[in-house]
PDB file of C-alpha atoms and ligand atoms in Angstrom:
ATOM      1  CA  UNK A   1      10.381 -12.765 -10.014  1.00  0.00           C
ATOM      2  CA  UNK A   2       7.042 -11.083  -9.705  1.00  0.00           C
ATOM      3  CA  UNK A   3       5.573 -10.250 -12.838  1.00  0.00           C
ATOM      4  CA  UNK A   4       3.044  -6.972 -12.849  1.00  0.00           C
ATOM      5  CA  UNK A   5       1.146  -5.857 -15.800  1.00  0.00           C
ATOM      6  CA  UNK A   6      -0.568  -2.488 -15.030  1.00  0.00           C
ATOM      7  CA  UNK A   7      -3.130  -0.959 -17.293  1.00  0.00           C
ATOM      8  CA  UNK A   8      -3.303   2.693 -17.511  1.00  0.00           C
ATOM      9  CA  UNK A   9      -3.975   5.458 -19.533  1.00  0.00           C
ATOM     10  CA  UNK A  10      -1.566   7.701 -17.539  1.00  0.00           C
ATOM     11  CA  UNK A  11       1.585   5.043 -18.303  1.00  0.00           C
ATOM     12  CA  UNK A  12       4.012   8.201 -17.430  1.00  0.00           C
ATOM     13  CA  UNK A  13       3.206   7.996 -13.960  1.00  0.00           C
ATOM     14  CA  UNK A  14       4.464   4.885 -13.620  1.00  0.00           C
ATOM     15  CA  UNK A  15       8.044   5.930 -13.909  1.00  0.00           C
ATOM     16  CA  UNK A  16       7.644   6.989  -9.494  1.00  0.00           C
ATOM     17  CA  UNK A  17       7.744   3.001  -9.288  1.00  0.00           C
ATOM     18  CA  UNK A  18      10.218   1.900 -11.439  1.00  0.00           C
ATOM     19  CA  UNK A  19      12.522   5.339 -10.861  1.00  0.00           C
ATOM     20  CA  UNK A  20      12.789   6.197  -7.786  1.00  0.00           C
ATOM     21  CA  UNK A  21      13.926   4.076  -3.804  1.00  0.00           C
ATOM     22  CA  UNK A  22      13.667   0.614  -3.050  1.00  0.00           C
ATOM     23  CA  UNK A  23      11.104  -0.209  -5.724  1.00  0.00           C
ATOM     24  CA  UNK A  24      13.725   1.134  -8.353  1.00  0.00           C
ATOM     25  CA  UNK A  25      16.208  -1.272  -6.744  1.00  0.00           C
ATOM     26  CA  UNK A  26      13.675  -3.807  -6.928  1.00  0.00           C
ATOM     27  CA  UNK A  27      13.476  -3.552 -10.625  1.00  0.00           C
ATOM     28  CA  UNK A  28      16.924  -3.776 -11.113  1.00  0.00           C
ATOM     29  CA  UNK A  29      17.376  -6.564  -9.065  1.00  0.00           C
ATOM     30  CA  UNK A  30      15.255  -8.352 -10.963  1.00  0.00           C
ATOM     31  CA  UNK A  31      12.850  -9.168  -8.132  1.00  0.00           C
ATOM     32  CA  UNK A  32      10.259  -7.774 -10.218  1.00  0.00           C
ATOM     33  CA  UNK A  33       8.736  -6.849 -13.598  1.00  0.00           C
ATOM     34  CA  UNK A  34       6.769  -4.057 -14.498  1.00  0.00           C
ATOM     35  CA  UNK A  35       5.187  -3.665 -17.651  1.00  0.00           C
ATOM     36  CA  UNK A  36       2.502  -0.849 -18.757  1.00  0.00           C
ATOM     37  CA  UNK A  37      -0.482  -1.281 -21.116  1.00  0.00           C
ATOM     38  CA  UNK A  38      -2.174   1.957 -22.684  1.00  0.00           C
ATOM     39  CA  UNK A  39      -5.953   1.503 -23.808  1.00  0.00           C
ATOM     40  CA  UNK A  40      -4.898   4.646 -25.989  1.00  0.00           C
ATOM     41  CA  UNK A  41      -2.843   2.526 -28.126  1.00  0.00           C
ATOM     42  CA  UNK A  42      -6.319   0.522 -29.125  1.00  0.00           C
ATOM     43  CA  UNK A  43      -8.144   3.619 -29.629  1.00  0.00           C
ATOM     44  CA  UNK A  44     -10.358   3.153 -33.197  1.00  0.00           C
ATOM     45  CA  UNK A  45     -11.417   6.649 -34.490  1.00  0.00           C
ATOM     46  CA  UNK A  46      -9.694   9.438 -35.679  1.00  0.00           C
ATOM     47  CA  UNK A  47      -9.478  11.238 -31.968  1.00  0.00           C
ATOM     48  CA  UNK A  48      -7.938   7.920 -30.101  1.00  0.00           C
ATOM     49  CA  UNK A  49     -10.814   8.383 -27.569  1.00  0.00           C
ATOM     50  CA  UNK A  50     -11.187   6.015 -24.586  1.00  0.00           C
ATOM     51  CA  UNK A  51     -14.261   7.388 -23.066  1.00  0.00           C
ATOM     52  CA  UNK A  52     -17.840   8.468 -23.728  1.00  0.00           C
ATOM     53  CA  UNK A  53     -20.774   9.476 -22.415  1.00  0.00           C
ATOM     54  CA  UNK A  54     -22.827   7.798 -19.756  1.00  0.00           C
ATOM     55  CA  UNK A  55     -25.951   5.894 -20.888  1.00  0.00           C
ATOM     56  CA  UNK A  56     -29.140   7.486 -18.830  1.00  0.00           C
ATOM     57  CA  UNK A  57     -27.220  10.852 -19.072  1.00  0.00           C
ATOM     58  CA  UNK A  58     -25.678  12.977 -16.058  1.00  0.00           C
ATOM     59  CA  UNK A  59     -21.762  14.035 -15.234  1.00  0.00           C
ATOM     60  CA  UNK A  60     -18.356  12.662 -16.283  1.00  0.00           C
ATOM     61  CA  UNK A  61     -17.269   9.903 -18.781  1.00  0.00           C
ATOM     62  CA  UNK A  62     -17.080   6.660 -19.081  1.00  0.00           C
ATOM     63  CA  UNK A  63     -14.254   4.273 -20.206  1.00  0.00           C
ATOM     64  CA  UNK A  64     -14.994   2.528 -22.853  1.00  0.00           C
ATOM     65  CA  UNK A  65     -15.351  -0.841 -23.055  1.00  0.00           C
ATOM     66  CA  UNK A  66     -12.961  -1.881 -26.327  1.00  0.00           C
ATOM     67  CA  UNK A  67      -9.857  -0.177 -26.042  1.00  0.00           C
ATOM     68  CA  UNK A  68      -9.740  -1.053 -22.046  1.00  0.00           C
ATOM     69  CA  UNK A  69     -10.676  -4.544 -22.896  1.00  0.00           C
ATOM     70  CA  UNK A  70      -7.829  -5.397 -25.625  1.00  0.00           C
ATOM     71  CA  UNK A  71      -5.318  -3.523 -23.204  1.00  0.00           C
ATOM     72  CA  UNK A  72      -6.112  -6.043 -20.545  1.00  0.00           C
ATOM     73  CA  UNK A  73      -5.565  -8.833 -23.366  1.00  0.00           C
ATOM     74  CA  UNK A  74      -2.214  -7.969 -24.338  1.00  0.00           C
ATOM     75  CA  UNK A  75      -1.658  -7.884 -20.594  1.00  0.00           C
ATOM     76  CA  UNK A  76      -3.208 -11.392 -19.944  1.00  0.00           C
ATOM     77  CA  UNK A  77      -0.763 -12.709 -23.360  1.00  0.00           C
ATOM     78  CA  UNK A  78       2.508 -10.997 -21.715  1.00  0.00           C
ATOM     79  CA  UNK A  79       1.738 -12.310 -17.948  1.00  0.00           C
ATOM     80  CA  UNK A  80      -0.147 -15.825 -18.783  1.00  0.00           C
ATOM     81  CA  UNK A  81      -2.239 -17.290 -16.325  1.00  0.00           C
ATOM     82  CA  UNK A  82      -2.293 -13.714 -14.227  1.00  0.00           C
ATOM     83  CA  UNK A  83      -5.759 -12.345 -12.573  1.00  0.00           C
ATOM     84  CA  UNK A  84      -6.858  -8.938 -13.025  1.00  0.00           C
ATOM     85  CA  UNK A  85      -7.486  -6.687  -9.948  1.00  0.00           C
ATOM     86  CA  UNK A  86      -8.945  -3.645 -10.689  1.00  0.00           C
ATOM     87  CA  UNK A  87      -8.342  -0.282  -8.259  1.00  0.00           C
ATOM     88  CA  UNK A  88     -11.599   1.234  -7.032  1.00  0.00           C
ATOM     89  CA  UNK A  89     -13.740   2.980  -4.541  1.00  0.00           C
ATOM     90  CA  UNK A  90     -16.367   0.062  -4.722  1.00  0.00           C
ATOM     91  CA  UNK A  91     -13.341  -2.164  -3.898  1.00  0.00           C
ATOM     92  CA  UNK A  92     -12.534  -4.144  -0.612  1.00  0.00           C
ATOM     93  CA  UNK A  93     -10.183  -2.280   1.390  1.00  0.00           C
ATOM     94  CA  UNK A  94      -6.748  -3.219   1.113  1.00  0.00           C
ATOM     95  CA  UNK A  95      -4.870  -4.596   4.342  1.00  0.00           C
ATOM     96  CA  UNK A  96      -1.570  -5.455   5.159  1.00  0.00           C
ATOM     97  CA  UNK A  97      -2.507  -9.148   5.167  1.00  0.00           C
ATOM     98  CA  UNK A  98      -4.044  -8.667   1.384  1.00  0.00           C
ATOM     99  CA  UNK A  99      -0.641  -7.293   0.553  1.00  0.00           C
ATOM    100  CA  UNK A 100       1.467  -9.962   1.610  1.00  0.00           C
ATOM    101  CA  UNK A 101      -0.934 -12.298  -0.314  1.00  0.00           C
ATOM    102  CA  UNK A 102      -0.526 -10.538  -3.496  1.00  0.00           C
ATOM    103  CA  UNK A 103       3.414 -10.359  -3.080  1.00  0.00           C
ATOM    104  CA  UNK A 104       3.011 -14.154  -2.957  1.00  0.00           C
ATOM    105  CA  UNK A 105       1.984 -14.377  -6.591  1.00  0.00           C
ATOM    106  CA  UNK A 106       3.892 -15.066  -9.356  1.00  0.00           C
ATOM    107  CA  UNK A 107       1.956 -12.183 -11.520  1.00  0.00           C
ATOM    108  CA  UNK A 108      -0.951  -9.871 -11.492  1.00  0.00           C
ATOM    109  CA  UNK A 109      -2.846  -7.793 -13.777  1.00  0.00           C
ATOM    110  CA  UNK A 110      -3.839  -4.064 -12.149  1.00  0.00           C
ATOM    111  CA  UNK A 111      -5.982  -1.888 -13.608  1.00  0.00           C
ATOM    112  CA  UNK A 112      -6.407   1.870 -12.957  1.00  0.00           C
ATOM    113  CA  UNK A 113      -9.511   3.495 -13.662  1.00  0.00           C
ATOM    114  CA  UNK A 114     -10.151   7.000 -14.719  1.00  0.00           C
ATOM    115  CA  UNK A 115     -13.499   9.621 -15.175  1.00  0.00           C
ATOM    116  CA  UNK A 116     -16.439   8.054 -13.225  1.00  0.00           C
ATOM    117  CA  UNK A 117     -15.324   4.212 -14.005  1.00  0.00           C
ATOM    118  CA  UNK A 118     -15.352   1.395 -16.206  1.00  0.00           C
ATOM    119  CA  UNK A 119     -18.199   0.276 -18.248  1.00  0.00           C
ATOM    120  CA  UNK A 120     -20.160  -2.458 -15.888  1.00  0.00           C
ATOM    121  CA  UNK A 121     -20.047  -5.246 -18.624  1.00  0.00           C
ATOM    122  CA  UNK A 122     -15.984  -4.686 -18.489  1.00  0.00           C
ATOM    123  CA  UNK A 123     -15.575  -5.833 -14.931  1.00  0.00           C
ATOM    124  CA  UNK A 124     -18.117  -8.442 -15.097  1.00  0.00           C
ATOM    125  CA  UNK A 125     -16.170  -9.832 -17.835  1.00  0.00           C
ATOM    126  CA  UNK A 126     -12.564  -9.421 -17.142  1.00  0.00           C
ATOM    127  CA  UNK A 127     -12.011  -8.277 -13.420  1.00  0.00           C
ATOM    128  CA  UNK A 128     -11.251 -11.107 -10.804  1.00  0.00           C
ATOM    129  CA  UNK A 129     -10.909  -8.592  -8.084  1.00  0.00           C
ATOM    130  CA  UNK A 130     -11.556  -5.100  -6.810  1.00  0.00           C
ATOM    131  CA  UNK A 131      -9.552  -3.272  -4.183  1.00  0.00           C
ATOM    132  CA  UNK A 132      -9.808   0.492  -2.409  1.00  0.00           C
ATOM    133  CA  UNK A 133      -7.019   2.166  -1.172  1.00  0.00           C
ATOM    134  CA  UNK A 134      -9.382   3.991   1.325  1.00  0.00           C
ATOM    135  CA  UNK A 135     -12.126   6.215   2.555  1.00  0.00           C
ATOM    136  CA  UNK A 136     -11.272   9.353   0.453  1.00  0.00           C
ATOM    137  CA  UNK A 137     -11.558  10.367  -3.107  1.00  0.00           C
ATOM    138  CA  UNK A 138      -8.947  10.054  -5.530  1.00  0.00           C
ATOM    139  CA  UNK A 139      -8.761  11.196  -9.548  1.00  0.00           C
ATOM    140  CA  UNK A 140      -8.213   7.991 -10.716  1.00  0.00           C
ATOM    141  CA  UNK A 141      -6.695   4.160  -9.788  1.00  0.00           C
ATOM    142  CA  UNK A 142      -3.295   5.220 -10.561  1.00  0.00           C
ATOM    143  CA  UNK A 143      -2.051   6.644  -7.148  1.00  0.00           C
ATOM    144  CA  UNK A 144      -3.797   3.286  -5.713  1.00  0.00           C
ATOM    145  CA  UNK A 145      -1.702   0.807  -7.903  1.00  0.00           C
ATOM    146  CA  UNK A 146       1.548   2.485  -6.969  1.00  0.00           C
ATOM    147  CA  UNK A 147       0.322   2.514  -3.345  1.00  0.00           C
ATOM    148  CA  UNK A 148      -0.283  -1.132  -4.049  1.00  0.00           C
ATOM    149  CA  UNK A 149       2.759  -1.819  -5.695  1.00  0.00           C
ATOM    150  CA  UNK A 150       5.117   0.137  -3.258  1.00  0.00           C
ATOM    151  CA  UNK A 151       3.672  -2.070  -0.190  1.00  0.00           C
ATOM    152  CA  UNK A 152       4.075  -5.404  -1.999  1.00  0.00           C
ATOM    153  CA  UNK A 153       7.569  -4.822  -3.208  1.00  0.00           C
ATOM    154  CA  UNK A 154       9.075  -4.260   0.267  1.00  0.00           C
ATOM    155  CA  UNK A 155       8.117  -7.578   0.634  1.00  0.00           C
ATOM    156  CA  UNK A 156      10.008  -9.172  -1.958  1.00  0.00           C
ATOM    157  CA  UNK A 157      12.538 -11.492  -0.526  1.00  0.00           C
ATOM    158  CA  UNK A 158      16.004  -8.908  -1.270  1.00  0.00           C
ATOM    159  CA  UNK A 159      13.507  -5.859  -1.820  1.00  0.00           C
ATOM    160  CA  UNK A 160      15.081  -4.320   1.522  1.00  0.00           C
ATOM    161  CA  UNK A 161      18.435  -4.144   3.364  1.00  0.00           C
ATOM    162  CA  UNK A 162      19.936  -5.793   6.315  1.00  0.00           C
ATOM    163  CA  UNK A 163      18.878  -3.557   8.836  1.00  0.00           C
ATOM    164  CA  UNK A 164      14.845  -2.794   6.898  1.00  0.00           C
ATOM    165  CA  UNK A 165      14.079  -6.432   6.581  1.00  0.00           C
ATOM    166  CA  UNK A 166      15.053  -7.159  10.423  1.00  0.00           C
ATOM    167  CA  UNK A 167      12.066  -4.443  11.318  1.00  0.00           C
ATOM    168  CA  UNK A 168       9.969  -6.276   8.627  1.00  0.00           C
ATOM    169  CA  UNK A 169       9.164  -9.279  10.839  1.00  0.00           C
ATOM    170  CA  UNK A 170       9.574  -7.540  14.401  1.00  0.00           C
ATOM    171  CA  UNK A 171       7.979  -8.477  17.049  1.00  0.00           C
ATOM    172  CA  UNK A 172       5.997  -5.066  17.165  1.00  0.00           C
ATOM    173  CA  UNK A 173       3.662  -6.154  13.937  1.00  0.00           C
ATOM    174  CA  UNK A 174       0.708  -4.953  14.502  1.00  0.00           C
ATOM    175  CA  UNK A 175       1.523  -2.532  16.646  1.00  0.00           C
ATOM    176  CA  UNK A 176       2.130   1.785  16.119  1.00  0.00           C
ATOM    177  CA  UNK A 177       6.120   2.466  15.962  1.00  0.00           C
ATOM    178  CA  UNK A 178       7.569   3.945  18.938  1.00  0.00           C
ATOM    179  CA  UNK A 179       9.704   7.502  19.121  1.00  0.00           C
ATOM    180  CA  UNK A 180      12.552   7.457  17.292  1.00  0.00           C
ATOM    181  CA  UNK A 181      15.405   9.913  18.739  1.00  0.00           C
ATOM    182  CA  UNK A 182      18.763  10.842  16.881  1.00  0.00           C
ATOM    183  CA  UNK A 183      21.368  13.547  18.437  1.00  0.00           C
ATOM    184  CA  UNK A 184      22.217  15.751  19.979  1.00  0.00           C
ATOM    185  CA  UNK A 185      20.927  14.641  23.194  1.00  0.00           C
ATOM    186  CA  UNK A 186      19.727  17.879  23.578  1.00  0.00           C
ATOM    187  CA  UNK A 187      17.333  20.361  21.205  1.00  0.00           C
ATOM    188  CA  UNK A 188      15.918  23.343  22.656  1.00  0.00           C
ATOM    189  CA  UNK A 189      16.166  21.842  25.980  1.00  0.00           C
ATOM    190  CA  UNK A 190      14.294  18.502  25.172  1.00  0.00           C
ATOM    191  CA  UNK A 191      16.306  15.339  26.167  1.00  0.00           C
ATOM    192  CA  UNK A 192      16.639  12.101  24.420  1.00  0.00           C
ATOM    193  CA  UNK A 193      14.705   9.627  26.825  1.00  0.00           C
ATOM    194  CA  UNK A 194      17.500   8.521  29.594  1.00  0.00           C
ATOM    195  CA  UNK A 195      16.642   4.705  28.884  1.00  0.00           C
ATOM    196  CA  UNK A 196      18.155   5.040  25.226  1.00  0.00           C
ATOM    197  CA  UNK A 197      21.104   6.530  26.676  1.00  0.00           C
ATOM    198  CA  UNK A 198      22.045   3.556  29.562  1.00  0.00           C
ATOM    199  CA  UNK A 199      23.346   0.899  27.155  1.00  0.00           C
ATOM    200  CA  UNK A 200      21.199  -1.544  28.797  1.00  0.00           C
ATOM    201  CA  UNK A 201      19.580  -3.363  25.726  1.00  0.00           C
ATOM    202  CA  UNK A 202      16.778  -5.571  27.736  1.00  0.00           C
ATOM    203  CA  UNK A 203      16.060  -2.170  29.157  1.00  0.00           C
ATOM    204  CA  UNK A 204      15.683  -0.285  26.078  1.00  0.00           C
ATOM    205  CA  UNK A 205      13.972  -3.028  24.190  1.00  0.00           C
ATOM    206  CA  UNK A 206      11.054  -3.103  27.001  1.00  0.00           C
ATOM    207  CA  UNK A 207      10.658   0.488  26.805  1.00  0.00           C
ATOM    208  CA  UNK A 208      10.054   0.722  22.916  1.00  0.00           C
ATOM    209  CA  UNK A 209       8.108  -2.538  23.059  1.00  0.00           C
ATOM    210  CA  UNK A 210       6.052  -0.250  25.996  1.00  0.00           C
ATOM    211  CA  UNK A 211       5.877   2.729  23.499  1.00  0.00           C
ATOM    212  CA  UNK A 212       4.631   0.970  21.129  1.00  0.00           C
ATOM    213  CA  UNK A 213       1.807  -0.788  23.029  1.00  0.00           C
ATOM    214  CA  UNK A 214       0.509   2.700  24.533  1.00  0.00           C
ATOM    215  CA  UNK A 215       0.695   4.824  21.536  1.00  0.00           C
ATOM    216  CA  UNK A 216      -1.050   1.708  20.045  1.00  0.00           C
ATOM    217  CA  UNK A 217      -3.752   2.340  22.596  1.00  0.00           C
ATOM    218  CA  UNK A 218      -3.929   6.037  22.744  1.00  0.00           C
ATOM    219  CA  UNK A 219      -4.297   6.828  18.959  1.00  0.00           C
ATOM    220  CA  UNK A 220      -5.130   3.362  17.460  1.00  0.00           C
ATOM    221  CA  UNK A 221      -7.325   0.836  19.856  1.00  0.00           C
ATOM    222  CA  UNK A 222      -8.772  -0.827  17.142  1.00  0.00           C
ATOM    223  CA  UNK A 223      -5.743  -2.849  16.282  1.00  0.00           C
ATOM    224  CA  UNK A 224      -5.200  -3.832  19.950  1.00  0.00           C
ATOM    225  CA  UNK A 225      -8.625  -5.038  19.744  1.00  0.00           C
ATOM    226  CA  UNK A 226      -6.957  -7.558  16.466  1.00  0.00           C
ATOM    227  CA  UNK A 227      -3.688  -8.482  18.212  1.00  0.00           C
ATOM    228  CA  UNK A 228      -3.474 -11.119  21.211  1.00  0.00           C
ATOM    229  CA  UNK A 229      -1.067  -9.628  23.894  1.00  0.00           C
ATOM    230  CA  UNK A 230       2.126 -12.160  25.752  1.00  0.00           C
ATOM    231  CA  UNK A 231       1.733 -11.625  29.395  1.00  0.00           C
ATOM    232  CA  UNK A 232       4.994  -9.211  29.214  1.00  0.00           C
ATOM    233  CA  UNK A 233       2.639  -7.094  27.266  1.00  0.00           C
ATOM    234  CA  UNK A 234       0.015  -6.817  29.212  1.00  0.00           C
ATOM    235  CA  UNK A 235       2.024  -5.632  31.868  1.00  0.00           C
ATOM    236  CA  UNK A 236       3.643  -3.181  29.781  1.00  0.00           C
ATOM    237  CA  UNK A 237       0.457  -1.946  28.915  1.00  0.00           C
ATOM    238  CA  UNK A 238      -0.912  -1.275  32.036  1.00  0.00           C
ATOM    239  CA  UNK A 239       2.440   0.501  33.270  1.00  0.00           C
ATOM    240  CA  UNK A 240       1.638   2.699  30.456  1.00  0.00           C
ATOM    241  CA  UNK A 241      -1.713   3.126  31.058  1.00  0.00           C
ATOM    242  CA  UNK A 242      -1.533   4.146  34.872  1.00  0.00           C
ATOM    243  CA  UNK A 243       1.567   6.637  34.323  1.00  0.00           C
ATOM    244  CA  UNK A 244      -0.592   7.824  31.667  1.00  0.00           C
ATOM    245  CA  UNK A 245      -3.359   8.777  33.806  1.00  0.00           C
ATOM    246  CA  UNK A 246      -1.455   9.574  36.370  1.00  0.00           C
ATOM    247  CA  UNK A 247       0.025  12.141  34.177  1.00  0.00           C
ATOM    248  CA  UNK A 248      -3.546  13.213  33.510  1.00  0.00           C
ATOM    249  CA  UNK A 249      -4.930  13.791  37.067  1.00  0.00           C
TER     250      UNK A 249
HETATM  251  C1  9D3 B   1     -16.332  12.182  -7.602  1.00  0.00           C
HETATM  252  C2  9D3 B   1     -16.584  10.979  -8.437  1.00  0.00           C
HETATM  253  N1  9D3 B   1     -17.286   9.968  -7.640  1.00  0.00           N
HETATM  254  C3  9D3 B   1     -18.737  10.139  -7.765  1.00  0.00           C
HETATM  255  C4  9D3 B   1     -19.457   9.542  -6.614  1.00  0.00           C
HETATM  256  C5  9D3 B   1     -16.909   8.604  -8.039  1.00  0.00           C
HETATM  257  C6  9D3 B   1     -15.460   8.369  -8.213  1.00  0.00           C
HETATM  258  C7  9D3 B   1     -14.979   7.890  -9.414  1.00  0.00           C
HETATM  259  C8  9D3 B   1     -13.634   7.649  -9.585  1.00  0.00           C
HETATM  260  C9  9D3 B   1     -14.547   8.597  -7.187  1.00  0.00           C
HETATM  261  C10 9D3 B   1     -13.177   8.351  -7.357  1.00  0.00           C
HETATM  262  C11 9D3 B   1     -12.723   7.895  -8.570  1.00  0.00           C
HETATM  263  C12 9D3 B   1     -11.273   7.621  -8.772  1.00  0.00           C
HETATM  264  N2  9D3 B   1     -10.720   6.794  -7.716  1.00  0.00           N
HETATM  265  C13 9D3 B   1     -10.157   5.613  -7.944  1.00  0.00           C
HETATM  266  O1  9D3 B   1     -10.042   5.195  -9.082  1.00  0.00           O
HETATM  267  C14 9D3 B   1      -9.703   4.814  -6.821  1.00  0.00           C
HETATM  268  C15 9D3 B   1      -9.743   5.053  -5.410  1.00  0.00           C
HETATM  269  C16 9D3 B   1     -10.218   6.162  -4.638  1.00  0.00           C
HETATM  270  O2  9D3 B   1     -10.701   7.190  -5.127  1.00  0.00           O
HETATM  271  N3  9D3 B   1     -10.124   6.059  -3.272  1.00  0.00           N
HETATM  272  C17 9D3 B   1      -9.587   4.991  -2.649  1.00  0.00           C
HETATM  273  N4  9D3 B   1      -9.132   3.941  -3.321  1.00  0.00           N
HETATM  274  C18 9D3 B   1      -9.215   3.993  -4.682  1.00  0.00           C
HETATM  275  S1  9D3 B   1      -8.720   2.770  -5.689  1.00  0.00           S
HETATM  276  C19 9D3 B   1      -9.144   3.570  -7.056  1.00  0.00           C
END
């Protein structure tokens, strides 16, 4: 069982994981753990704060080193041995690979910042590792540790069904999906393409595995650019390349 601590001051948000689709299911499989620490709940004065004003002045708050730090304590006690990664724009920027690394682990500390950040001298001291979820600005770390979470528990051994954990090693990794069609075979005069329709499964599988290559290369060439190509796709490839530009012209 995976064991996550997660250390938030927004612990309420945290009920989208362990509430809701296959991540609920997780949990009550037992697959995984989730327990929240609140740096609220080591607040010292009378107004439980957790943040305070920048040294050298300017906007925003700070979070404070003491209450943060004694959250992540009673984290490291429940999850021994556990590493803390901390969720933030400095971060590396997570990747598939990073999350099938961390779904390896037995447990893991995350921590969600809020305001402008944590005090420097807390992730010197306590952070092992710091992750973005991306090029674009979020309120806090919270949306990026259930981001985080979400794509590491699909990848629990029993986390998905039959038919989701076939797709989860197909041999299209790395690669865009193709179109997916359901009926009627008709809507608002656009067919379903004929190949899905023939029955003929070598058929059908070459055309998706075809899909997938050229949407791959249309909208997303920087992942071909990662992934070596079999000599089937290749030739896939550049069918769908010159009907593509022969479309074009
Ligand atoms: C507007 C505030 N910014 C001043 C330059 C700094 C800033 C502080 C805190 C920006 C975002 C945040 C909150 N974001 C996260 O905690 C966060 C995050 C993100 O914003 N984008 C992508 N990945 C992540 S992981 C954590």
């Amino acid at each position: 069982m995976l064991r996550v601590g997660v250390v938030t001051l927004f612990p309420e948000m945290f009920d989208l994981y362990s509430d809701w689709g296959i991540s609920a299911r997780a949990v009550d499989r037992k697959l995984v753990h989730l327990s929240v620490f609140n740096p609220r709940d080591h607040a010292r004065d009378t107004h439980r704060s957790v943040d305070d004003r920048p040294y050298g002045g300017g906007p925003g708050m700070v979070m404070m080193f003491e209450p943060v730090r004694a959250s992540i304590r009673e984290a490291r006690q429940a999850l021994p041995g556990a590493r803390v990664h901390l969720l933030t724009p400095q971060g590396r920027r997570l990747a598939q690979a990073d999350i099938q690394s961390l779904a390896r682990l037995e447990s893991l500390v995350l921590l969600a910042g809020r305001y402008e950040g944590l005090d420097e001298r807390l992730i010197e001291a306590e952070v092992d590792e710091e992750w973005s979820i991306g090029d674009y600005v979020l309120s806090g770390g919270e949306l990026a540790c259930l981001v985080l979470l979400d794509a590491m528990t699909r990848l629990l051994p029993g986390a998905l069904g039959d038919g989701e954990s076939a797709q989860a090693e197909s041999f299209m990794d790395g690669l865009l999906d193709y179109p997916h069609y359901t009926r009627p075979e008709t809507v608002d005069g656009r067919r379903v393409p004929e190949v899905l329709l023939s029955g003929n499964h070598g058929a059908i599988r070459r055309w998706r595995l075809k899909q997938a290559l050229g949407r791959t290369w249309q909208r997303r060439p920087d992942l071909l650019e990662q992934r070596p190509l079999s000599a089937e796709e290749t030739g896939l490839l550049e069918e769908f390349i010159k009907e593509h530009t022969a479309a074009q012209s």
